[in-house]
Coordinates of C-alpha atoms in Angstrom, one line a residue:
M168 CA -33.4 -51.2 -6.1
D169 CA -34.8 -53.0 -9.2
N170 CA -32.7 -53.3 -12.3
P171 CA -33.5 -50.1 -14.3
F172 CA -32.7 -51.6 -17.7
K173 CA -34.9 -53.6 -20.0
F174 CA -34.4 -55.2 -23.4
G175 CA -36.0 -57.8 -25.6
S176 CA -39.6 -56.4 -25.4
V177 CA -41.5 -53.1 -25.7
V178 CA -40.2 -50.6 -23.2
S179 CA -42.0 -47.7 -21.6
E180 CA -42.0 -45.2 -18.8
D181 CA -38.6 -45.1 -17.0
F182 CA -37.1 -47.8 -19.3
F183 CA -37.7 -45.6 -22.4
T184 CA -34.6 -43.7 -23.5
D185 CA -34.7 -40.1 -24.8
R186 CA -36.4 -39.8 -28.3
V187 CA -37.8 -36.5 -27.2
S188 CA -37.7 -34.9 -30.7
E189 CA -39.0 -38.1 -32.4
Y190 CA -41.8 -38.3 -29.9
E191 CA -42.9 -34.8 -30.5
L192 CA -42.8 -35.2 -34.3
L193 CA -44.7 -38.5 -34.4
S194 CA -47.3 -37.1 -32.0
Q195 CA -47.9 -34.1 -34.4
L196 CA -48.1 -36.4 -37.4
I197 CA -50.7 -38.7 -35.8
A198 CA -52.7 -35.7 -34.6
S199 CA -52.9 -34.5 -38.2
A200 CA -54.4 -36.2 -41.2
N201 CA -51.1 -37.5 -42.4
H202 CA -49.7 -41.0 -42.7
V203 CA -46.3 -42.1 -41.4
I204 CA -43.6 -44.2 -43.0
M205 CA -41.3 -45.3 -40.2
I206 CA -38.0 -46.9 -41.1
A207 CA -35.4 -48.3 -38.7
P208 CA -33.5 -51.6 -38.2
R209 CA -35.0 -54.2 -35.9
R210 CA -34.5 -53.5 -32.2
F211 CA -34.1 -49.8 -32.7
G212 CA -37.3 -49.0 -30.7
K213 CA -39.9 -48.4 -33.4
T214 CA -42.6 -50.3 -31.5
S215 CA -41.7 -48.7 -28.2
L216 CA -41.8 -45.2 -29.6
V217 CA -45.2 -45.7 -31.3
N218 CA -46.6 -47.3 -28.1
K219 CA -45.4 -44.3 -26.1
V220 CA -47.1 -41.9 -28.4
V221 CA -50.4 -43.7 -28.7
A222 CA -50.5 -44.4 -24.9
N223 CA -51.2 -40.7 -24.5
I224 CA -53.9 -40.5 -27.2
D225 CA -57.4 -41.7 -26.5
R226 CA -57.9 -43.4 -29.9
P227 CA -58.2 -47.0 -30.9
V228 CA -55.0 -48.6 -32.2
L229 CA -54.9 -51.6 -34.5
W230 CA -51.5 -53.3 -34.8
L231 CA -50.6 -55.9 -37.4
D232 CA -47.3 -57.5 -38.1
L233 CA -47.2 -58.4 -41.8
Q234 CA -44.3 -60.8 -41.6
L235 CA -46.6 -63.2 -39.5
L236 CA -49.3 -63.3 -42.2
T237 CA -49.7 -66.2 -44.6
N238 CA -52.0 -64.7 -47.3
V239 CA -54.4 -61.9 -48.1
S240 CA -57.4 -63.7 -46.5
D241 CA -55.3 -64.1 -43.3
F242 CA -54.5 -60.4 -43.5
A243 CA -58.3 -59.7 -43.5
N244 CA -58.9 -62.2 -40.7
Q245 CA -56.2 -60.8 -38.4
L246 CA -57.2 -57.2 -39.0
L247 CA -60.8 -57.9 -38.2
K248 CA -59.8 -59.7 -35.0
Q249 CA -58.0 -56.6 -34.0
L250 CA -61.2 -54.6 -34.5
F251 CA -63.1 -56.9 -32.2
K252 CA -60.5 -56.2 -29.5
K253 CA -61.2 -52.5 -29.7
Y254 CA -64.9 -52.2 -30.4
P255 CA -68.1 -53.8 -28.9
F256 CA -69.0 -57.2 -30.3
E257 CA -72.6 -56.4 -31.1
K258 CA -71.7 -53.2 -32.9
L259 CA -69.3 -54.9 -35.2
K260 CA -71.5 -57.9 -35.7
F261 CA -74.2 -55.5 -36.9
M262 CA -71.9 -53.6 -39.2
I263 CA -70.3 -56.6 -40.9
R264 CA -73.7 -57.6 -42.2
N265 CA -72.9 -55.3 -45.1
F266 CA -69.8 -57.2 -46.1
R267 CA -70.0 -58.9 -49.5
I268 CA -68.9 -62.1 -47.8
I269 CA -69.9 -62.4 -44.2
P270 CA -67.2 -64.1 -42.0
M271 CA -67.9 -66.8 -39.5
L272 CA -67.5 -65.6 -35.9
S273 CA -66.8 -67.6 -32.8
V274 CA -66.4 -66.4 -29.2
D275 CA -64.2 -68.1 -26.6
P276 CA -66.4 -68.3 -23.5
V277 CA -63.4 -68.2 -21.2
T278 CA -61.4 -65.3 -22.7
N279 CA -64.2 -63.6 -24.6
S280 CA -61.8 -63.4 -27.6
V281 CA -63.3 -63.5 -31.0
D282 CA -62.1 -65.8 -33.8
V283 CA -62.7 -64.9 -37.4
A284 CA -62.9 -67.0 -40.5
F285 CA -63.7 -65.9 -44.0
Q286 CA -65.1 -68.5 -46.4
P287 CA -62.8 -69.2 -49.4
Y288 CA -63.5 -66.9 -52.4
M289 CA -61.9 -66.6 -55.8
D290 CA -60.6 -63.1 -54.9
S291 CA -59.6 -62.9 -51.2
F292 CA -58.9 -59.2 -51.5
V293 CA -62.6 -58.7 -51.3
H294 CA -62.3 -59.7 -47.6
L295 CA -59.6 -57.3 -46.9
E296 CA -61.2 -54.4 -48.8
D297 CA -64.4 -54.8 -46.7
V298 CA -62.4 -54.8 -43.4
L299 CA -60.4 -51.7 -44.4
N300 CA -63.5 -49.8 -45.4
L301 CA -65.1 -50.8 -42.1
I302 CA -62.2 -49.2 -40.2
E303 CA -62.8 -46.0 -42.3
K304 CA -66.5 -46.0 -41.4
L305 CA -65.7 -46.5 -37.7
G306 CA -63.3 -43.5 -38.0
E307 CA -66.2 -41.3 -39.0
E308 CA -67.1 -41.3 -35.3
R309 CA -65.4 -39.1 -32.8
K310 CA -62.2 -41.2 -32.3
R311 CA -60.2 -41.8 -35.5
P312 CA -58.4 -45.2 -35.5
I313 CA -54.7 -45.5 -35.9
V314 CA -53.6 -48.5 -38.0
V315 CA -50.0 -49.7 -37.6
F316 CA -48.7 -52.1 -40.3
D317 CA -45.4 -53.5 -39.0
E318 CA -42.8 -55.0 -41.3
F319 CA -44.7 -53.5 -44.2
Q320 CA -42.0 -54.4 -46.7
D321 CA -43.3 -58.0 -46.5
L322 CA -46.6 -56.9 -48.2
L323 CA -45.7 -58.2 -51.6
L324 CA -44.8 -61.6 -50.3
L325 CA -48.5 -62.2 -49.7
E326 CA -49.7 -61.5 -53.2
K327 CA -48.3 -59.9 -56.4
S328 CA -49.5 -56.3 -57.0
L329 CA -51.1 -56.2 -53.5
D330 CA -49.5 -52.8 -53.1
K331 CA -51.6 -51.4 -56.0
R332 CA -54.8 -52.9 -54.7
L333 CA -54.2 -51.8 -51.1
R334 CA -53.4 -48.2 -52.2
S335 CA -56.6 -48.1 -54.3
V336 CA -58.6 -48.6 -51.2
I337 CA -56.9 -46.6 -48.4
Q338 CA -56.1 -43.6 -50.6
F339 CA -59.7 -42.5 -50.1
H340 CA -59.7 -42.9 -46.3
Q341 CA -60.0 -39.6 -44.5
N342 CA -60.7 -40.9 -41.0
V343 CA -57.7 -43.2 -40.3
N344 CA -54.0 -42.6 -39.6
Y345 CA -51.8 -45.3 -41.1
I346 CA -48.3 -46.0 -39.8
F347 CA -46.2 -48.1 -42.2
S348 CA -43.3 -49.5 -40.2
G349 CA -40.4 -51.5 -41.7
S350 CA -36.9 -52.7 -40.8
S351 CA -35.6 -53.1 -44.4
E352 CA -34.6 -49.6 -45.5
S353 CA -34.0 -50.6 -49.1
L354 CA -37.3 -52.4 -49.5
M355 CA -39.3 -49.7 -47.7
K356 CA -37.7 -47.0 -49.9
Q357 CA -38.6 -49.0 -53.0
I358 CA -42.2 -48.9 -51.9
F359 CA -42.4 -45.3 -50.7
E360 CA -39.7 -43.4 -52.6
N361 CA -39.8 -45.0 -56.1
K362 CA -41.8 -42.8 -58.4
K363 CA -43.3 -45.9 -60.1
S364 CA -44.5 -47.4 -56.8
P365 CA -48.3 -47.1 -56.0
F366 CA -47.3 -45.9 -52.5
Y367 CA -44.9 -43.2 -53.7
H368 CA -44.8 -40.4 -51.1
F369 CA -47.9 -41.8 -49.5
G370 CA -46.9 -40.3 -46.1
Q371 CA -44.3 -38.5 -44.1
L372 CA -40.9 -40.4 -44.1
F373 CA -39.8 -40.9 -40.5
T374 CA -36.3 -42.5 -40.1
L375 CA -35.4 -43.6 -36.6
N376 CA -31.6 -43.5 -36.0
K377 CA -29.4 -44.5 -33.1
I378 CA -29.8 -42.5 -29.9
P379 CA -27.1 -39.8 -29.7
Y380 CA -24.1 -40.6 -27.6
H381 CA -24.5 -37.7 -25.1
D382 CA -28.2 -38.5 -24.5
F383 CA -27.6 -42.2 -24.0
A384 CA -24.6 -41.5 -21.7
L385 CA -26.8 -39.4 -19.4
F386 CA -29.5 -42.0 -19.4
L387 CA -27.0 -44.7 -18.3
Q388 CA -25.1 -42.5 -15.8
N389 CA -28.3 -41.4 -14.0
R390 CA -29.2 -45.1 -13.4
F391 CA -25.8 -46.5 -12.6
A392 CA -25.2 -43.6 -10.1
N393 CA -27.7 -45.5 -7.8
I394 CA -25.3 -48.5 -7.5
T395 CA -21.7 -47.3 -8.1
D396 CA -19.7 -44.1 -8.1
K397 CA -18.0 -45.3 -11.3
Y398 CA -21.1 -44.6 -13.3
A399 CA -19.3 -42.4 -15.8
E400 CA -16.7 -45.0 -16.6
I401 CA -19.2 -47.8 -16.9
S402 CA -21.5 -45.8 -19.2
E403 CA -18.6 -44.9 -21.5
E404 CA -17.4 -48.5 -21.8
I405 CA -20.9 -49.8 -22.5
L406 CA -21.4 -47.2 -25.3
Q407 CA -18.0 -47.9 -26.8
F408 CA -19.0 -51.5 -27.1
S409 CA -22.6 -51.1 -28.3
H410 CA -22.0 -48.1 -30.6
C411 CA -25.3 -46.6 -29.1
H412 CA -27.4 -49.4 -30.5
P413 CA -30.6 -49.1 -28.4
H414 CA -31.3 -52.8 -27.8
Y415 CA -27.8 -54.0 -27.1
T416 CA -26.9 -51.0 -25.0
Q417 CA -29.8 -51.9 -22.7
Q418 CA -28.9 -55.5 -22.8
L419 CA -25.3 -55.0 -21.7
A420 CA -26.4 -52.4 -19.1
F421 CA -28.8 -54.9 -17.6
H422 CA -26.2 -57.5 -17.2
V423 CA -23.6 -55.1 -15.9
W424 CA -26.1 -54.0 -13.2
L425 CA -26.6 -57.7 -12.2
K426 CA -22.8 -58.1 -11.9
L427 CA -22.5 -54.9 -9.8
E428 CA -25.2 -56.2 -7.4
R429 CA -23.0 -59.3 -6.8
E430 CA -19.6 -57.7 -6.6
K431 CA -17.7 -54.4 -6.5
Y432 CA -16.7 -52.5 -9.6
S433 CA -13.4 -53.3 -11.2
E434 CA -11.7 -52.1 -14.4
Y435 CA -12.7 -55.5 -15.9
T436 CA -16.4 -55.3 -15.0
V437 CA -17.8 -54.4 -18.4
N438 CA -15.4 -56.7 -20.4
E439 CA -16.2 -59.6 -18.2
T440 CA -19.9 -59.0 -18.6
V441 CA -19.5 -58.9 -22.4
A442 CA -17.6 -62.2 -22.3
S443 CA -20.3 -63.9 -20.1
V444 CA -23.1 -62.8 -22.5
I445 CA -21.1 -64.0 -25.5
M446 CA -20.6 -67.4 -23.8
L447 CA -24.3 -67.6 -23.0
H448 CA -25.1 -67.2 -26.7
D449 CA -22.2 -69.2 -28.1
H450 CA -24.3 -72.0 -29.5
D451 CA -26.8 -69.6 -31.1
F452 CA -23.9 -67.7 -32.8
E453 CA -22.4 -70.9 -34.0
R454 CA -25.6 -72.0 -35.6
L455 CA -26.0 -68.6 -37.2
W456 CA -22.5 -68.6 -38.5
N457 CA -22.8 -72.1 -40.1
N458 CA -25.8 -70.8 -42.2
F459 CA -23.6 -68.3 -44.0
N460 CA -21.8 -69.0 -47.3
N461 CA -18.1 -68.3 -47.6
T462 CA -18.5 -64.8 -49.1
D463 CA -20.8 -63.8 -46.3
K464 CA -18.3 -65.0 -43.7
K465 CA -15.5 -63.1 -45.3
V466 CA -17.6 -59.9 -45.3
L467 CA -18.5 -60.4 -41.7
I468 CA -14.9 -61.0 -40.6
E469 CA -13.9 -57.8 -42.4
L470 CA -16.6 -55.8 -40.7
A471 CA -16.0 -57.4 -37.3
F472 CA -12.5 -56.0 -37.4
E473 CA -13.9 -52.6 -38.4
Q474 CA -12.6 -52.7 -41.9
A475 CA -15.7 -51.2 -43.4
N476 CA -14.2 -50.2 -46.8
L477 CA -14.3 -53.7 -48.3
M478 CA -12.9 -52.6 -51.7
S479 CA -9.6 -51.8 -50.1
A480 CA -9.6 -54.2 -47.3
S481 CA -6.6 -56.4 -46.5
V482 CA -8.4 -59.6 -47.5
S483 CA -9.3 -57.8 -50.7
F484 CA -11.8 -58.5 -53.4
T485 CA -10.0 -56.7 -56.2
S486 CA -11.8 -58.0 -59.4
V487 CA -15.0 -56.5 -60.7
S488 CA -16.8 -59.8 -60.3
A489 CA -15.6 -60.1 -56.7
S490 CA -16.6 -56.5 -56.0
S491 CA -20.1 -57.3 -57.3
T492 CA -20.2 -60.4 -55.1
V493 CA -19.3 -58.4 -52.0
F494 CA -22.0 -55.8 -52.7
S495 CA -24.5 -58.7 -53.1
A496 CA -23.4 -60.1 -49.8
L497 CA -23.8 -56.7 -48.1
K498 CA -27.3 -56.3 -49.5
R499 CA -28.2 -59.9 -48.6
L500 CA -26.9 -59.6 -45.0
T501 CA -28.6 -56.2 -44.5
E502 CA -32.0 -57.5 -45.7
K503 CA -31.6 -60.4 -43.2
G504 CA -30.9 -57.9 -40.4
I505 CA -27.4 -59.1 -39.8
L506 CA -25.9 -55.8 -40.9
I507 CA -27.2 -52.3 -40.5
K508 CA -26.0 -49.2 -42.5
N509 CA -25.5 -45.8 -41.0
Q510 CA -22.5 -43.9 -42.4
K511 CA -21.0 -47.4 -43.0
Y512 CA -22.0 -51.0 -42.8
E513 CA -21.7 -52.6 -39.4
I514 CA -22.8 -55.8 -37.7
D515 CA -26.1 -55.2 -36.0
D516 CA -25.3 -57.4 -32.9
P517 CA -22.1 -56.2 -31.2
F518 CA -22.0 -59.5 -29.1
F519 CA -22.0 -61.4 -32.4
R520 CA -19.2 -59.1 -33.7
D521 CA -17.0 -59.8 -30.7
W522 CA -17.8 -63.5 -31.0
I523 CA -16.4 -63.5 -34.5
I524 CA -13.3 -61.6 -33.3
G525 CA -12.8 -64.0 -30.5
K526 CA -13.1 -67.1 -32.7
R527 CA -10.7 -65.6 -35.3
S528 CA -8.2 -64.7 -32.6

């Protein structure tokens, strides 16, 4: 049978793991007039969950990744291009005649895709405001749009005070559901939980955590049972390694399945698979490691050996200044996505964690 595990891209159908309660809550929020603030580290399945919910809703969905935008005008361009993918060309062409600055449109005769270009203007937010209000106007019709702003914490990298200006427009929208998704918990909470922020309590906070051990174990066992009678042992070993991280659990399970297709199970099957994946990424990990400063490396070594309480760790940082340096490193590494924080800090990628341990050993 086909490999039942998938990683590295949006998953759906049989590849999707659990998330029953999260699915129900997100469905209810989108069906209401509320907005959603979704926070979770990268590769935790935010996109897959949203896609699964909206796949069962007959409403247009506009999806924009803010970390890929270059400026506010580009924000408007890309959002309008998303609209042309969801609505008839002639209809939108007629409606944008009311824009204060009408964009240039070009259609690819092969793909029928529409390219958009706004003329330079002294205040490019005018472009974005017109596009946002167009979405609201389209929402007055029977099917309300759902707008997903992914990696929303990167908003202020586009323009200072853009949060204030964006809020001033969309706070009046009654016919659109906005989903603000972000992977940096600290930055997202600064935007939505800080009382001085324009977006303070703008929507329902929705934190996506790791999949519970029991649920993930059942997911793995049900699939490995089709290829080996050691499905319980394999599932336990995989989760002990991955700590229930959604992406890396699927990645390891995928490669273990490939190994079981080639050879019989042994007590070394999972460990040998881990070693082979680490070897495959050895150069990538080495390049990543060489970009860290010495403090970052010390912190990563401590965490790799599961010494999470850095203030009392064996390679200790005892002075006040050193403690401050460690906390700065933790914050920096978390914002870069190298670390995640649940009850404690941990290295996001368990393969990278074991690569560090192997090199130190």
